Every structure is written in structure tokens, then in C-alpha cells.
PDB file of C-alpha atoms in Angstrom:
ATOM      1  CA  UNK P  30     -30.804  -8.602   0.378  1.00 56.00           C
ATOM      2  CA  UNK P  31     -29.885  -4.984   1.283  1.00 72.00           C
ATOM      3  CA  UNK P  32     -26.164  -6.523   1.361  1.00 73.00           C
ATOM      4  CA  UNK P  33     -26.349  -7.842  -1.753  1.00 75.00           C
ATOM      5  CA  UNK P  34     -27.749  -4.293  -2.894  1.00 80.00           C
ATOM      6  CA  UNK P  35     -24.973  -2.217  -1.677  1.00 83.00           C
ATOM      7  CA  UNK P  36     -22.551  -4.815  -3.064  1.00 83.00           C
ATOM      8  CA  UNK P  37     -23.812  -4.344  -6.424  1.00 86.00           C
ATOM      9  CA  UNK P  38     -23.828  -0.275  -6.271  1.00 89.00           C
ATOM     10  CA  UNK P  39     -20.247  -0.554  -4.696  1.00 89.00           C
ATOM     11  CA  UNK P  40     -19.009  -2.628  -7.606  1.00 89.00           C
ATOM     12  CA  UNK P  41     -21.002  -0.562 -10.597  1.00 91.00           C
ATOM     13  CA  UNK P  42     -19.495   2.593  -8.912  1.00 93.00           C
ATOM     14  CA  UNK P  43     -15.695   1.370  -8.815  1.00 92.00           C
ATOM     15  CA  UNK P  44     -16.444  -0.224 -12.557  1.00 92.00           C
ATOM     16  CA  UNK P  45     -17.574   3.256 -13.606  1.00 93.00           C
ATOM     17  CA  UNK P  46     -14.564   5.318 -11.814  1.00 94.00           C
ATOM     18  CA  UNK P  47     -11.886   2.556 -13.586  1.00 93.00           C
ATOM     19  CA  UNK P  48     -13.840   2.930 -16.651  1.00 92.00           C
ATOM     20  CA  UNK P  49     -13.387   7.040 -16.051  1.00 94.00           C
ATOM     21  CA  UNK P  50     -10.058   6.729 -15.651  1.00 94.00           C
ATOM     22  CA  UNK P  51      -9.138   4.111 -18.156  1.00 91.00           C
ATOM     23  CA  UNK P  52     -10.752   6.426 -20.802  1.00 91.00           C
ATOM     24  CA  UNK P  53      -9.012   9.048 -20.017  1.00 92.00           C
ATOM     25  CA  UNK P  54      -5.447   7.409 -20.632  1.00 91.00           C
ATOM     26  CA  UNK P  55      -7.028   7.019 -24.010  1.00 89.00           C
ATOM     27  CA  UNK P  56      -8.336  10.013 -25.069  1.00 88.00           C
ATOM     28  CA  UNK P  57      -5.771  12.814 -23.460  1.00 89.00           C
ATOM     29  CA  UNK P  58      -2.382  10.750 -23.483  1.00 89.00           C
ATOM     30  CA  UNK P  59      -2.161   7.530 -25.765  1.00 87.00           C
ATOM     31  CA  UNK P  60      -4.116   9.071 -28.579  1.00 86.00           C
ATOM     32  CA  UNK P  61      -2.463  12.709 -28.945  1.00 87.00           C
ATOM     33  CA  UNK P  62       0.515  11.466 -28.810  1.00 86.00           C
ATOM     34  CA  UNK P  63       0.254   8.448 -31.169  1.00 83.00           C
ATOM     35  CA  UNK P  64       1.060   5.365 -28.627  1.00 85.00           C
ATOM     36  CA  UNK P  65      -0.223   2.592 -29.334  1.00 81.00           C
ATOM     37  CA  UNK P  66      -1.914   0.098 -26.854  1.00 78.00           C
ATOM     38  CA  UNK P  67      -2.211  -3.718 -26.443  1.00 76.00           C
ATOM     39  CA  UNK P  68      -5.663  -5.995 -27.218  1.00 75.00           C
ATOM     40  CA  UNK P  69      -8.798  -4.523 -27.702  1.00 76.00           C
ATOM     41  CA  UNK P  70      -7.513  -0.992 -27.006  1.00 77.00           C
ATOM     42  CA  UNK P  71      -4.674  -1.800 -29.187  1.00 79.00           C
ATOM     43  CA  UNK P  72      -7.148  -2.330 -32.121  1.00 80.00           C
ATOM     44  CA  UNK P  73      -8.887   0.606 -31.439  1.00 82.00           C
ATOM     45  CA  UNK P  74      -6.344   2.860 -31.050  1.00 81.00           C
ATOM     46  CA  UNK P  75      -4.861   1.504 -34.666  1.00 82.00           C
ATOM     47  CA  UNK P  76      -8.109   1.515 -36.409  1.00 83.00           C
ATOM     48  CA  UNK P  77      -8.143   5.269 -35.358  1.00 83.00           C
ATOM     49  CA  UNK P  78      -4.911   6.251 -36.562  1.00 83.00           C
ATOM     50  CA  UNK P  79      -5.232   4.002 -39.953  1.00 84.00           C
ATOM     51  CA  UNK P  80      -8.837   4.421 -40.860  1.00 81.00           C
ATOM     52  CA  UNK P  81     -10.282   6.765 -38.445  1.00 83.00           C
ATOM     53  CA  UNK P  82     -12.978   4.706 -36.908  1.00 84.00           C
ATOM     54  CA  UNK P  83     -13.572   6.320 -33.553  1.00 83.00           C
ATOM     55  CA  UNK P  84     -12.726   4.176 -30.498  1.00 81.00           C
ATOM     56  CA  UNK P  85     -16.233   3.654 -28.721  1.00 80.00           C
ATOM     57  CA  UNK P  86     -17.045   1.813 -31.602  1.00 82.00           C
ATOM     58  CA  UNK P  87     -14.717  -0.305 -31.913  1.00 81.00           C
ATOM     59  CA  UNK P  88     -14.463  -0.854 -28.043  1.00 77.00           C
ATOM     60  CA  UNK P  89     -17.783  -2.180 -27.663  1.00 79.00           C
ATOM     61  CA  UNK P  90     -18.101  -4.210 -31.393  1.00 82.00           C
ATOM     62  CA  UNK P  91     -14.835  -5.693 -30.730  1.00 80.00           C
ATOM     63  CA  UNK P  92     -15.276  -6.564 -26.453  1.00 77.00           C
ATOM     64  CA  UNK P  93     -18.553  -7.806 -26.910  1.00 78.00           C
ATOM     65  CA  UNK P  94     -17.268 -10.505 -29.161  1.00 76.00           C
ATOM     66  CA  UNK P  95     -14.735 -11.789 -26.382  1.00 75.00           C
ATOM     67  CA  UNK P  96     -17.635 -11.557 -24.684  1.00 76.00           C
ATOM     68  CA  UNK P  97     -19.457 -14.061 -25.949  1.00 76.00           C
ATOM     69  CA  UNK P  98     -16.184 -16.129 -25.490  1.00 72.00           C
ATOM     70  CA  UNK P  99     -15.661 -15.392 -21.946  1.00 70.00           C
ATOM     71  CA  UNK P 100     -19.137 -16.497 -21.205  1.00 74.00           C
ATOM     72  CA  UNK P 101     -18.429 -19.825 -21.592  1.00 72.00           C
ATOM     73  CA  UNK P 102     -15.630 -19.919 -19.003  1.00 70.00           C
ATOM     74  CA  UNK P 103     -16.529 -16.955 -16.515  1.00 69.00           C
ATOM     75  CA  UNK P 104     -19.104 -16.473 -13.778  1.00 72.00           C
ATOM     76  CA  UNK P 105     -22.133 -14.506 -15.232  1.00 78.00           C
ATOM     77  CA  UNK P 106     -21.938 -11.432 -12.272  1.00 81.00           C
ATOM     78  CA  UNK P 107     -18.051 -10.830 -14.152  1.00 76.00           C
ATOM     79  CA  UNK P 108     -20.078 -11.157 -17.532  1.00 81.00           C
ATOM     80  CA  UNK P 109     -22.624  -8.513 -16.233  1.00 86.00           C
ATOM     81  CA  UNK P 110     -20.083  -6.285 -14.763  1.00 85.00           C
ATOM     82  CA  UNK P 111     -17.998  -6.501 -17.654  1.00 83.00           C
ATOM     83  CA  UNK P 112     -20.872  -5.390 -20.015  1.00 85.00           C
ATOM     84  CA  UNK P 113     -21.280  -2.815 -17.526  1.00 88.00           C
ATOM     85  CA  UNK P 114     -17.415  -1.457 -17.775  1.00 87.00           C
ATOM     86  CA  UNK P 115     -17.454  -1.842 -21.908  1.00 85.00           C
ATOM     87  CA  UNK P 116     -20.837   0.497 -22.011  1.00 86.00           C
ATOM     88  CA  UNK P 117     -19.098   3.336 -19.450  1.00 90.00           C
ATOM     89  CA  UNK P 118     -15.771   2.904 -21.360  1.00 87.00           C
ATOM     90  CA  UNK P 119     -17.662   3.665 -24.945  1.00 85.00           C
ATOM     91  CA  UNK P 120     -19.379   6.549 -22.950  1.00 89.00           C
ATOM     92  CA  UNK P 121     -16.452   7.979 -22.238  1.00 91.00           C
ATOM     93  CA  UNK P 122     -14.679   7.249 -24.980  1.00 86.00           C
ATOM     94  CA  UNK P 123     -17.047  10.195 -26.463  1.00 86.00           C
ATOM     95  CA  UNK P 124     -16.302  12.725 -23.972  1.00 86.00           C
ATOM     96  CA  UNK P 125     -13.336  15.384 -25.474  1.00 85.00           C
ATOM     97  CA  UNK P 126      -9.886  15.783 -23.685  1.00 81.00           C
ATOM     98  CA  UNK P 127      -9.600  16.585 -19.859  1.00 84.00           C
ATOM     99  CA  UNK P 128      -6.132  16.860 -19.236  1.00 78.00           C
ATOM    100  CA  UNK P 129      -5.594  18.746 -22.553  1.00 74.00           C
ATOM    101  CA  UNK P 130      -1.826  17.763 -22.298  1.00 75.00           C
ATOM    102  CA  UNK P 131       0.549  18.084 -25.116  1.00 77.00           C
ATOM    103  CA  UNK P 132       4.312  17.289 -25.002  1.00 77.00           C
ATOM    104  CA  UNK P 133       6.726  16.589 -27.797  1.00 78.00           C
ATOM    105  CA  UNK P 134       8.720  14.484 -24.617  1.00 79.00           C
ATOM    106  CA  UNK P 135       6.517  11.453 -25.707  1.00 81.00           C
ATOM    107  CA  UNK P 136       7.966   8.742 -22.731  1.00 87.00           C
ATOM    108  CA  UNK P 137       6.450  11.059 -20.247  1.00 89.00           C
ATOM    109  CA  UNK P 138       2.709  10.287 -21.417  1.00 89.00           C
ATOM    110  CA  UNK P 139       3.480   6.708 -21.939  1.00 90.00           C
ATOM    111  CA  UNK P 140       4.554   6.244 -18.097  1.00 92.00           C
ATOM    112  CA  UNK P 141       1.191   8.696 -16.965  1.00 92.00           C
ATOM    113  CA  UNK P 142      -0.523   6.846 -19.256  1.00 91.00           C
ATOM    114  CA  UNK P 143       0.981   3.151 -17.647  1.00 92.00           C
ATOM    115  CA  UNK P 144       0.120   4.659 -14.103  1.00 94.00           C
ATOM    116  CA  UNK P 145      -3.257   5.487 -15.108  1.00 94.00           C
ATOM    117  CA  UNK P 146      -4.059   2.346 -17.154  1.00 91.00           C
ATOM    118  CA  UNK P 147      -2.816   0.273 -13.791  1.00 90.00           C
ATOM    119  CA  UNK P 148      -4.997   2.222 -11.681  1.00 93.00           C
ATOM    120  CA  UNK P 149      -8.243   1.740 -13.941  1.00 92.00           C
ATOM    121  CA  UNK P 150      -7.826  -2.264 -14.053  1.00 87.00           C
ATOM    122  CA  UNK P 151      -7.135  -2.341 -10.209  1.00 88.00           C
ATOM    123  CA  UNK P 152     -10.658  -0.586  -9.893  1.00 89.00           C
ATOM    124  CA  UNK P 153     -12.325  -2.396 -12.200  1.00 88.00           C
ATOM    125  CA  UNK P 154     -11.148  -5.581 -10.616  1.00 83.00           C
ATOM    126  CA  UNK P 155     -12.364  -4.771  -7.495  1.00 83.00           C
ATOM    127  CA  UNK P 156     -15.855  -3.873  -8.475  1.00 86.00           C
ATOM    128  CA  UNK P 157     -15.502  -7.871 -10.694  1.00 80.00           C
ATOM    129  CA  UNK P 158     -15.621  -6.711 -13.689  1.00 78.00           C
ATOM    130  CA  UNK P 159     -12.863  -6.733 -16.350  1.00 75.00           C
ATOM    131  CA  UNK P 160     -12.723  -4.313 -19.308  1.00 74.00           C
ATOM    132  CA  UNK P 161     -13.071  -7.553 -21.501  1.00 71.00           C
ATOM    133  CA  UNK P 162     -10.275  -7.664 -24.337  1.00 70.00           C
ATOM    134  CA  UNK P 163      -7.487  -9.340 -23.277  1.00 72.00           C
ATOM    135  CA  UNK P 164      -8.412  -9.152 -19.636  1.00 71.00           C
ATOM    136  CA  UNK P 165     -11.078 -11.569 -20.576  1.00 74.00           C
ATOM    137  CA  UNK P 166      -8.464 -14.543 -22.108  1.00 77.00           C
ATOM    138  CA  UNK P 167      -6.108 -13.509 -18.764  1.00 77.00           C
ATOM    139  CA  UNK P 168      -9.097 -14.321 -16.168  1.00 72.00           C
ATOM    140  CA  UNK P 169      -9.399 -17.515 -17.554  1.00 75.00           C
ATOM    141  CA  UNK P 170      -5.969 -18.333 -17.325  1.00 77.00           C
ATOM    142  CA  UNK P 171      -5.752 -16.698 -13.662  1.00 75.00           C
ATOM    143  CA  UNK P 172      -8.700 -18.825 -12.827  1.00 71.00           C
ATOM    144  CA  UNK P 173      -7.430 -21.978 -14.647  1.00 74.00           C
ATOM    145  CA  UNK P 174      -3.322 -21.971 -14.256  1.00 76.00           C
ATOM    146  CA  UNK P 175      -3.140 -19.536 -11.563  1.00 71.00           C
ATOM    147  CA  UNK P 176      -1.109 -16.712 -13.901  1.00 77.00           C
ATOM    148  CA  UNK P 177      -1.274 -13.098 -12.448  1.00 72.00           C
ATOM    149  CA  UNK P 178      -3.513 -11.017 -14.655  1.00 69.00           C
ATOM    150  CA  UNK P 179      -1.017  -8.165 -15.144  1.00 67.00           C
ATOM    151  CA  UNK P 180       1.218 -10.825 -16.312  1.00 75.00           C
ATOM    152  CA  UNK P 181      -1.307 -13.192 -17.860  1.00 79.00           C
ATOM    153  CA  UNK P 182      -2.461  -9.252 -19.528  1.00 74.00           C
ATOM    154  CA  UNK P 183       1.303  -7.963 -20.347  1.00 75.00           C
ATOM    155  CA  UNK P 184       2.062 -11.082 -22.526  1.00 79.00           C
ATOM    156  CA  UNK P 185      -1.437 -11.012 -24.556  1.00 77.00           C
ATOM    157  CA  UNK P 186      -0.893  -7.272 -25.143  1.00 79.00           C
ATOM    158  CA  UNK P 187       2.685  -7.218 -26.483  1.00 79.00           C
ATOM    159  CA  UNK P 188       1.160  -9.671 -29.138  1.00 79.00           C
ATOM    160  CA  UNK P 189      -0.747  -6.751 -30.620  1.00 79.00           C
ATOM    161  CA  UNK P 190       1.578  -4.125 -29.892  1.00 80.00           C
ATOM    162  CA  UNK P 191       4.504  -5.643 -31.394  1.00 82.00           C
ATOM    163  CA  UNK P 192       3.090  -5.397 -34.872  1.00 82.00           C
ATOM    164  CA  UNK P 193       1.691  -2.102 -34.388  1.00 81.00           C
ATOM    165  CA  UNK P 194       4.774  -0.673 -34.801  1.00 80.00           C
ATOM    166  CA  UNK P 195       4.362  -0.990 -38.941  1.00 81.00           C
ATOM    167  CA  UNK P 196       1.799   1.683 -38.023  1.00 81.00           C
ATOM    168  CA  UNK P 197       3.101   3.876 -35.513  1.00 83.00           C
ATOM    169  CA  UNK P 198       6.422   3.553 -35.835  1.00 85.00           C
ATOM    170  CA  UNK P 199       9.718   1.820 -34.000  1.00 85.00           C
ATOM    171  CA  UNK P 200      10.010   4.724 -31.676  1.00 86.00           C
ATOM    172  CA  UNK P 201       6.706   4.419 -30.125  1.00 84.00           C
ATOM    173  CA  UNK P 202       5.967   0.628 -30.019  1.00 86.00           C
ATOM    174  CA  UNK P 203       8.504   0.962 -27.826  1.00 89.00           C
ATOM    175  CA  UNK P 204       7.205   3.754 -25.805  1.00 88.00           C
ATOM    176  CA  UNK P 205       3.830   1.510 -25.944  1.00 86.00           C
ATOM    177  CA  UNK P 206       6.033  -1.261 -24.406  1.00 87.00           C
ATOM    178  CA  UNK P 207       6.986   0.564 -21.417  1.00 89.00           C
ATOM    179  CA  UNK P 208       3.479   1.867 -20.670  1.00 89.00           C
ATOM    180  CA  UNK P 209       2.379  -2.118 -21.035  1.00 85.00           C
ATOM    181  CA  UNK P 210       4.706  -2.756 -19.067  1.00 87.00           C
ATOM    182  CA  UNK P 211       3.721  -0.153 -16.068  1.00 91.00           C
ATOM    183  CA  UNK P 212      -0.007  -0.601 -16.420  1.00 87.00           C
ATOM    184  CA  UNK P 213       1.040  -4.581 -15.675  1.00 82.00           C
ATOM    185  CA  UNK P 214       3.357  -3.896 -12.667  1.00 86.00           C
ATOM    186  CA  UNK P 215       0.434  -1.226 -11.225  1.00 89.00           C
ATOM    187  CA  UNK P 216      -2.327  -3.785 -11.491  1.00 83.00           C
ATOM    188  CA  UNK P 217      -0.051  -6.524 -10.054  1.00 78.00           C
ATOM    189  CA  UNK P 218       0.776  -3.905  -7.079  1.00 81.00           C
ATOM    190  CA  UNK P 219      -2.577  -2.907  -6.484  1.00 82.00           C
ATOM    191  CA  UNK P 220      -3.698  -6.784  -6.582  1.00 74.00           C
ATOM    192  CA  UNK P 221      -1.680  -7.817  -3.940  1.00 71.00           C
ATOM    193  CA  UNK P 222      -1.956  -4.808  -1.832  1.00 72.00           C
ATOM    194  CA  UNK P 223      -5.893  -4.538  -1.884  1.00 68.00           C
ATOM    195  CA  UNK P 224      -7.220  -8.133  -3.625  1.00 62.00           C
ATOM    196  CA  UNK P 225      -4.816 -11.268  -2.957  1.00 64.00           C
ATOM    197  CA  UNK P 226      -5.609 -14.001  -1.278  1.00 74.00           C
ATOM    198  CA  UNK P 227      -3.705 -16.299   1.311  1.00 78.00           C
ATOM    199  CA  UNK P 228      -4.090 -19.450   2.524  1.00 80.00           C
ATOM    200  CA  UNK P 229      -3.514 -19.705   6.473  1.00 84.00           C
ATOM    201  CA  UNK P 230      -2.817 -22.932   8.582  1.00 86.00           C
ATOM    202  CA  UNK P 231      -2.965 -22.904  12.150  1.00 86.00           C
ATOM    203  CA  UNK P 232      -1.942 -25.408  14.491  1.00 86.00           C
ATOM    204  CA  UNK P 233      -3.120 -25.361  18.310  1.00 84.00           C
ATOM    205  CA  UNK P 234      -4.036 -26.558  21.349  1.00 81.00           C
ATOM    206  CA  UNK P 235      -7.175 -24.480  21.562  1.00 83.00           C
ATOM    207  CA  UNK P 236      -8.424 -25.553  18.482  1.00 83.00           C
ATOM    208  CA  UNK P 237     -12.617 -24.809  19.268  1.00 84.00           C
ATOM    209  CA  UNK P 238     -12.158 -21.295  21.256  1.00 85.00           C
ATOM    210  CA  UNK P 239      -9.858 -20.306  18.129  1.00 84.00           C
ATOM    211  CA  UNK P 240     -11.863 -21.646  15.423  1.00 84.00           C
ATOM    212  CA  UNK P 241     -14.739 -19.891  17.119  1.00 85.00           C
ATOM    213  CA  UNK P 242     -13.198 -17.133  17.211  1.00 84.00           C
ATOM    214  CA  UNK P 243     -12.179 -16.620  13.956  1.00 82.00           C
ATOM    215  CA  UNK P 244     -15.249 -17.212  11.965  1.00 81.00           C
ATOM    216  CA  UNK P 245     -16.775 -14.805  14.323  1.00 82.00           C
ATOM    217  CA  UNK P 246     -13.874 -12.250  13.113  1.00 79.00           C
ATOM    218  CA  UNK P 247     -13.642 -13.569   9.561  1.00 75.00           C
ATOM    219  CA  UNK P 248     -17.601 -13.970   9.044  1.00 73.00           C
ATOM    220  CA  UNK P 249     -16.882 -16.874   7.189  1.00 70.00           C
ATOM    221  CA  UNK P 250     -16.529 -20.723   7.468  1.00 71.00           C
ATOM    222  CA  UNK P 251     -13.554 -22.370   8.640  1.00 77.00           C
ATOM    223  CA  UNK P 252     -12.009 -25.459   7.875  1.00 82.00           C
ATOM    224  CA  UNK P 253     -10.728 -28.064  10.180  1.00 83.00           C
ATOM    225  CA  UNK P 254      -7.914 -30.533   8.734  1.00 84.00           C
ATOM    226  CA  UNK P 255      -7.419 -33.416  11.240  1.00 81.00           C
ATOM    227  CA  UNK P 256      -3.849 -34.237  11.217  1.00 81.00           C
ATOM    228  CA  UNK P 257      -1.429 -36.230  14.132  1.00 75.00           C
ATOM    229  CA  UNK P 258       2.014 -35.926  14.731  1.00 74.00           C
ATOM    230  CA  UNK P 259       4.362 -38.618  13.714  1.00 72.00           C
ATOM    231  CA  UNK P 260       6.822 -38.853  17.080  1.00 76.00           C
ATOM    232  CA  UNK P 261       4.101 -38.215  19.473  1.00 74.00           C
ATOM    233  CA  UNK P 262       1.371 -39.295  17.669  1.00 74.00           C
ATOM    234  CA  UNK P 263      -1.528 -37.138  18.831  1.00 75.00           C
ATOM    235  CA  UNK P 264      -4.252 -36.140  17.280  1.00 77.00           C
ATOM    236  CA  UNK P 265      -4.886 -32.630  16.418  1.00 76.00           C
ATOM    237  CA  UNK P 266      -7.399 -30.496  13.963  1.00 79.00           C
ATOM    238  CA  UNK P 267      -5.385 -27.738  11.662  1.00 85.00           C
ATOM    239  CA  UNK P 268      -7.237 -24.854  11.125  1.00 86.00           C
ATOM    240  CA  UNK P 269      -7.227 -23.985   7.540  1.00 87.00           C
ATOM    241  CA  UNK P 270      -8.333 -20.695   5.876  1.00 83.00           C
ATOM    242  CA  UNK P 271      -8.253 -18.586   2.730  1.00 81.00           C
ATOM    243  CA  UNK P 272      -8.631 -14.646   3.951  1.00 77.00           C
ATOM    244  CA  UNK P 273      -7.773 -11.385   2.026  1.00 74.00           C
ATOM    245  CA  UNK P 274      -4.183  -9.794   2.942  1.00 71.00           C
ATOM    246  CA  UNK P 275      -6.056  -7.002   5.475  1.00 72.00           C
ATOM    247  CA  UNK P 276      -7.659  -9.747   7.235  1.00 77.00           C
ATOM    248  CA  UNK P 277      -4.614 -11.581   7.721  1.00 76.00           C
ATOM    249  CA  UNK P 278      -3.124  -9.058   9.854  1.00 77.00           C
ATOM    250  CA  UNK P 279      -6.504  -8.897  12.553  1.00 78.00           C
ATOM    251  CA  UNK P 280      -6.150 -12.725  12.244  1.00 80.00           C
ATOM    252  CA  UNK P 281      -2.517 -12.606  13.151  1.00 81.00           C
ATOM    253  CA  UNK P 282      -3.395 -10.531  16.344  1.00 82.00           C
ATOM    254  CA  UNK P 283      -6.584 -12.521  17.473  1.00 83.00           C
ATOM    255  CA  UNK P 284      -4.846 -15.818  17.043  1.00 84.00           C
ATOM    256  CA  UNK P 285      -1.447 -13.864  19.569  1.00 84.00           C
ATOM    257  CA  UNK P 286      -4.363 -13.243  21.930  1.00 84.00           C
ATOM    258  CA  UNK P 287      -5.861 -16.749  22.193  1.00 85.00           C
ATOM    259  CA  UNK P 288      -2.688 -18.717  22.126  1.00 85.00           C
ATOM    260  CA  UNK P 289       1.055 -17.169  21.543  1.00 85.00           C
ATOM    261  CA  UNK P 290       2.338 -20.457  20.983  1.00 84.00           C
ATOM    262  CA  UNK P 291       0.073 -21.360  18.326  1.00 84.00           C
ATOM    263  CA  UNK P 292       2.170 -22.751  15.025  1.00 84.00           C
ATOM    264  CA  UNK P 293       0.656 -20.569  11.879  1.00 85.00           C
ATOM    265  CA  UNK P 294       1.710 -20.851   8.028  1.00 85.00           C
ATOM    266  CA  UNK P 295       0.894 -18.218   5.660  1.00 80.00           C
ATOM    267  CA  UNK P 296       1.141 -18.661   2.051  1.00 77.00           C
ATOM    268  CA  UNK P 297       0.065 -16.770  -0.901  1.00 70.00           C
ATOM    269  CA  UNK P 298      -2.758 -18.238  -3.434  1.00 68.00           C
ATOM    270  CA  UNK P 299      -2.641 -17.005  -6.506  1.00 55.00           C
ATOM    271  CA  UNK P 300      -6.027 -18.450  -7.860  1.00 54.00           C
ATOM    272  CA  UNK P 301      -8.870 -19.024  -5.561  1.00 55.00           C
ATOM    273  CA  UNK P 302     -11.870 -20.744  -7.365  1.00 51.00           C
ATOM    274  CA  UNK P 303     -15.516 -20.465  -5.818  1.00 51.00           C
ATOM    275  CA  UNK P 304     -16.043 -18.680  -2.738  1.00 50.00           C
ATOM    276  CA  UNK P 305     -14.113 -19.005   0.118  1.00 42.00           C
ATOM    277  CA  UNK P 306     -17.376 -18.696   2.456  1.00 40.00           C
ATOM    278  CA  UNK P 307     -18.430 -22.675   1.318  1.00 41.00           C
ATOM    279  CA  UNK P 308     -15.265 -23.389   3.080  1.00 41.00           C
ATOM    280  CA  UNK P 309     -16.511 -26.144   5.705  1.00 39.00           C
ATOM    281  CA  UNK P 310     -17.966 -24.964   8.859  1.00 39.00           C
TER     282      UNK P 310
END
């Protein structure tokens, strides 16, 4: 229980350092400087420069409605967390400028502003939470059709910022393009570096020491695939696990320690659904 306790404070606290960060993009560099954004944010940013409706509103009117969507195809904790990242973001939202930053050389906020944007989703990611919008409609098709969610994101944004250029102008849809664009590639980065997933097969002829071995190092079940070879025709179980990309590499070095010759494949997953601790033990 205590686990599951420090889980939840870890997650709340990334949620709330993304949802920091993420605000701040907003309020010192996309919003001074008239960029526009894609989604939710997107809306919000246009509603402000059209009609002057401050963001936290519309943030948390507007998310809570793809809310209700995403709750129909999403695991409650992301529902809760999510909540959790829309209320900090409105907070936020509030707060006046930081960075008090001003330049009339408009691309350089738009690539901070990608950077910064990137940075944000990675957190909020990794605490499972999403900042709803259009991160909602790309978990579902990450969890269904295994898209990347900077991708899945990049594609569902450029759908609102597009047409925002009626509003803000040719100049800077184009500006809001490239900081799509970077907040994508940042989250995709940050994704594979800190939360991708791999699927590793191992063949060997010390199939119980190793499998014992590595769900003592993984803490985690392991499955066994029983295969046979087609000249020889032995009989042989595959180990077969899904492990993050910083487990990989003290799997890698346990598995040289127990048997050098040992055959291993690694391949990337780009959708893992459920939890990889039901594997079979």
C-alpha cells in the first residue's frame, strides 16, 4: 500500500511540474507574441485573441468535455490524473508572466515555446496523465493502432492550427507549425528515451536459472514460449518479455553473465495494452 502511495505522489508531482511548465509556454511565449497553438490550447489561445475569454476557462470547460469522451476508452487512474493536470494547468494559467520575454524575432519563441511544450507532455506522461485535448483522441489511437502520441498529437493539432491562421495571420500559423512540430519531435524523444517499451526474446540452454533470474531483476512475470527447432527438432522454452528501454540494458548484462551464447531479439513495441506484470509466471 505504501507503494502504491508513493506512486501516486510521484505521478501528481510530475503532472503538476508538466502542468508548470506547459503553462508557462502559454502565458510568457505563445500568447505575447500572438502564436497560435493546436487542440484545446489552440481554442484557447484563439478565443483569447478574438473575444478575450481568458484561457483557464476555456482550458478546463473545453478538456473536461473530451473528458467525458476519453472515459469511455481510457483507464480511470489516466482519467483521474488527467483531471488532475487540467485543474493545475487552469491554476496556472492565472499566474502573470515569469519569463517576461519580449522579442519582435517571433521564430525564436515559437522553437522555446516547442522545447518547452515537449518537455511538459513528456512529464505529464510519465506521471499517466495527459493534458486531455487532443492528447486524449491520440491515447486512444496509441492504445488502439499503435500511433506515437507526438505523431498521433502533431496531426490532430495542425487541424486547428491550420485555420487559425484567418486569425493570426499567414506569418504565424506558420511559426505555430514549427513549434507543433518541435513540441511533437520532444515528446517523441523523451518517450523513447525515458517511457518505450520493448519486447525481448531469449533463447537458451539455461532456460530456469535465466528465467529465475530475470524476474528476480525485472520484479515482474516472465513468459515462457515453448518452441522446437525444425532440423534438430528439440524442444526448447523462449523466454519472452516486455521491459522499459533502462531495463533492457541490466537485462542485456545479466543474461552475458548466465549464458554468452544465449540467442536474444529485441524489438520495439509501440503500444503495450494492460500491464506487463500479468505476463505469465
Amino acid at each position: 500500500m505504501k507503494q502504491a502511495h508513493k506512486k501516486l505522489l510521484q505521478n501528481c508531482l510530475l503532472i503538476m511540474a508538466g502542468a508548470f511548465i506547459y503553462s508557462v509556454a502559454i502565458n510568457d511565449l505563445l500568447l505575447p507574441h500572438q502564436i497560435g497553438e493546436g487542440g484545446v490550447t489552440g481554442l484557447t489561445a484563439l478565443g483569447f485573441y478574438t473575444l478575450k475569454i481568458q484561457p483557464a476557462l476555456t482550458n478546463i470547460v473545453l478538456n473536461s468535455i473530451l473528458l467525458v469522451i476519453g472515459y469511455k476508452f481510457l483507464d480511470k487512474k489516466t482519467i483521474f490524473y488527467s483531471l488532475w493536470c487540467i485543474a493545475w494547468i487552469s491554476v496556472f494559467l492565472k499566474l502573470p508572466p515569469i519569463l517576461h520575454y519580449q522579442t519582435k524575432q517571433t521564430l525564436i519563441p515559437a522553437i522555446f515555446a516547442g522545447v518547452l511544450m515537449g518537455a511538459a507532455m513528456g512529464l505529464i506522461y510519465r506521471g499517466n496523465g495527459t493534458i486531455a485535448g487532443s492528447t486524449i483522441i491520440a491515447s486512444i489511437l496509441n492504445k488502439y493502432f499503435g500511433i506515437q502520441t507526438g505523431t498521433a498529437m502533431l496531426g490532430l493539432d495542425l487541424l486547428v492550427a491550420i485555420p487559425s491562421g484567418l486569425v493570426i495571420g499567414t506569418e504565424r500559423m506558420f511559426l505555430t507549425i514549427i513549434e507543433l512540430y518541435i513540441a511533437a519531435e520532444v515528446l517523441n524523444i523523451l518517450n523513447n528515451l525515458f517511457g518505450a517499451k520493448y519486447s525481448v526474446k531469449i533463447i537458451t540452454s539455461k532456460v530456469e536459472p535465466m528465467a529465475a533470474a530475470l524476474s528476480d531483476q525485472l520484479k515482474q512475470g516472465i513468459t515462457m514460449v515453448h518452441t522446437h527447432g525444425y532440423y534438430s527438432g528439440e524442444q526448447r522454452d523462449m523466454i519472452y518479455i516486455i521491459c522499459s528501454k533502462k531495463q533492457s540494458v541490466k537485462l542485456f548484462a545479466l543474461i552475458e553473465e548466465l549464458d554468452p551464447s544465449a540467442m536474444i531479439v529485441l524489438e520495439p513495441v509501440h503500444s503495450v495494452a494492460g500491464n506487463e506484470l500479468q505476463l505469465l509466471k
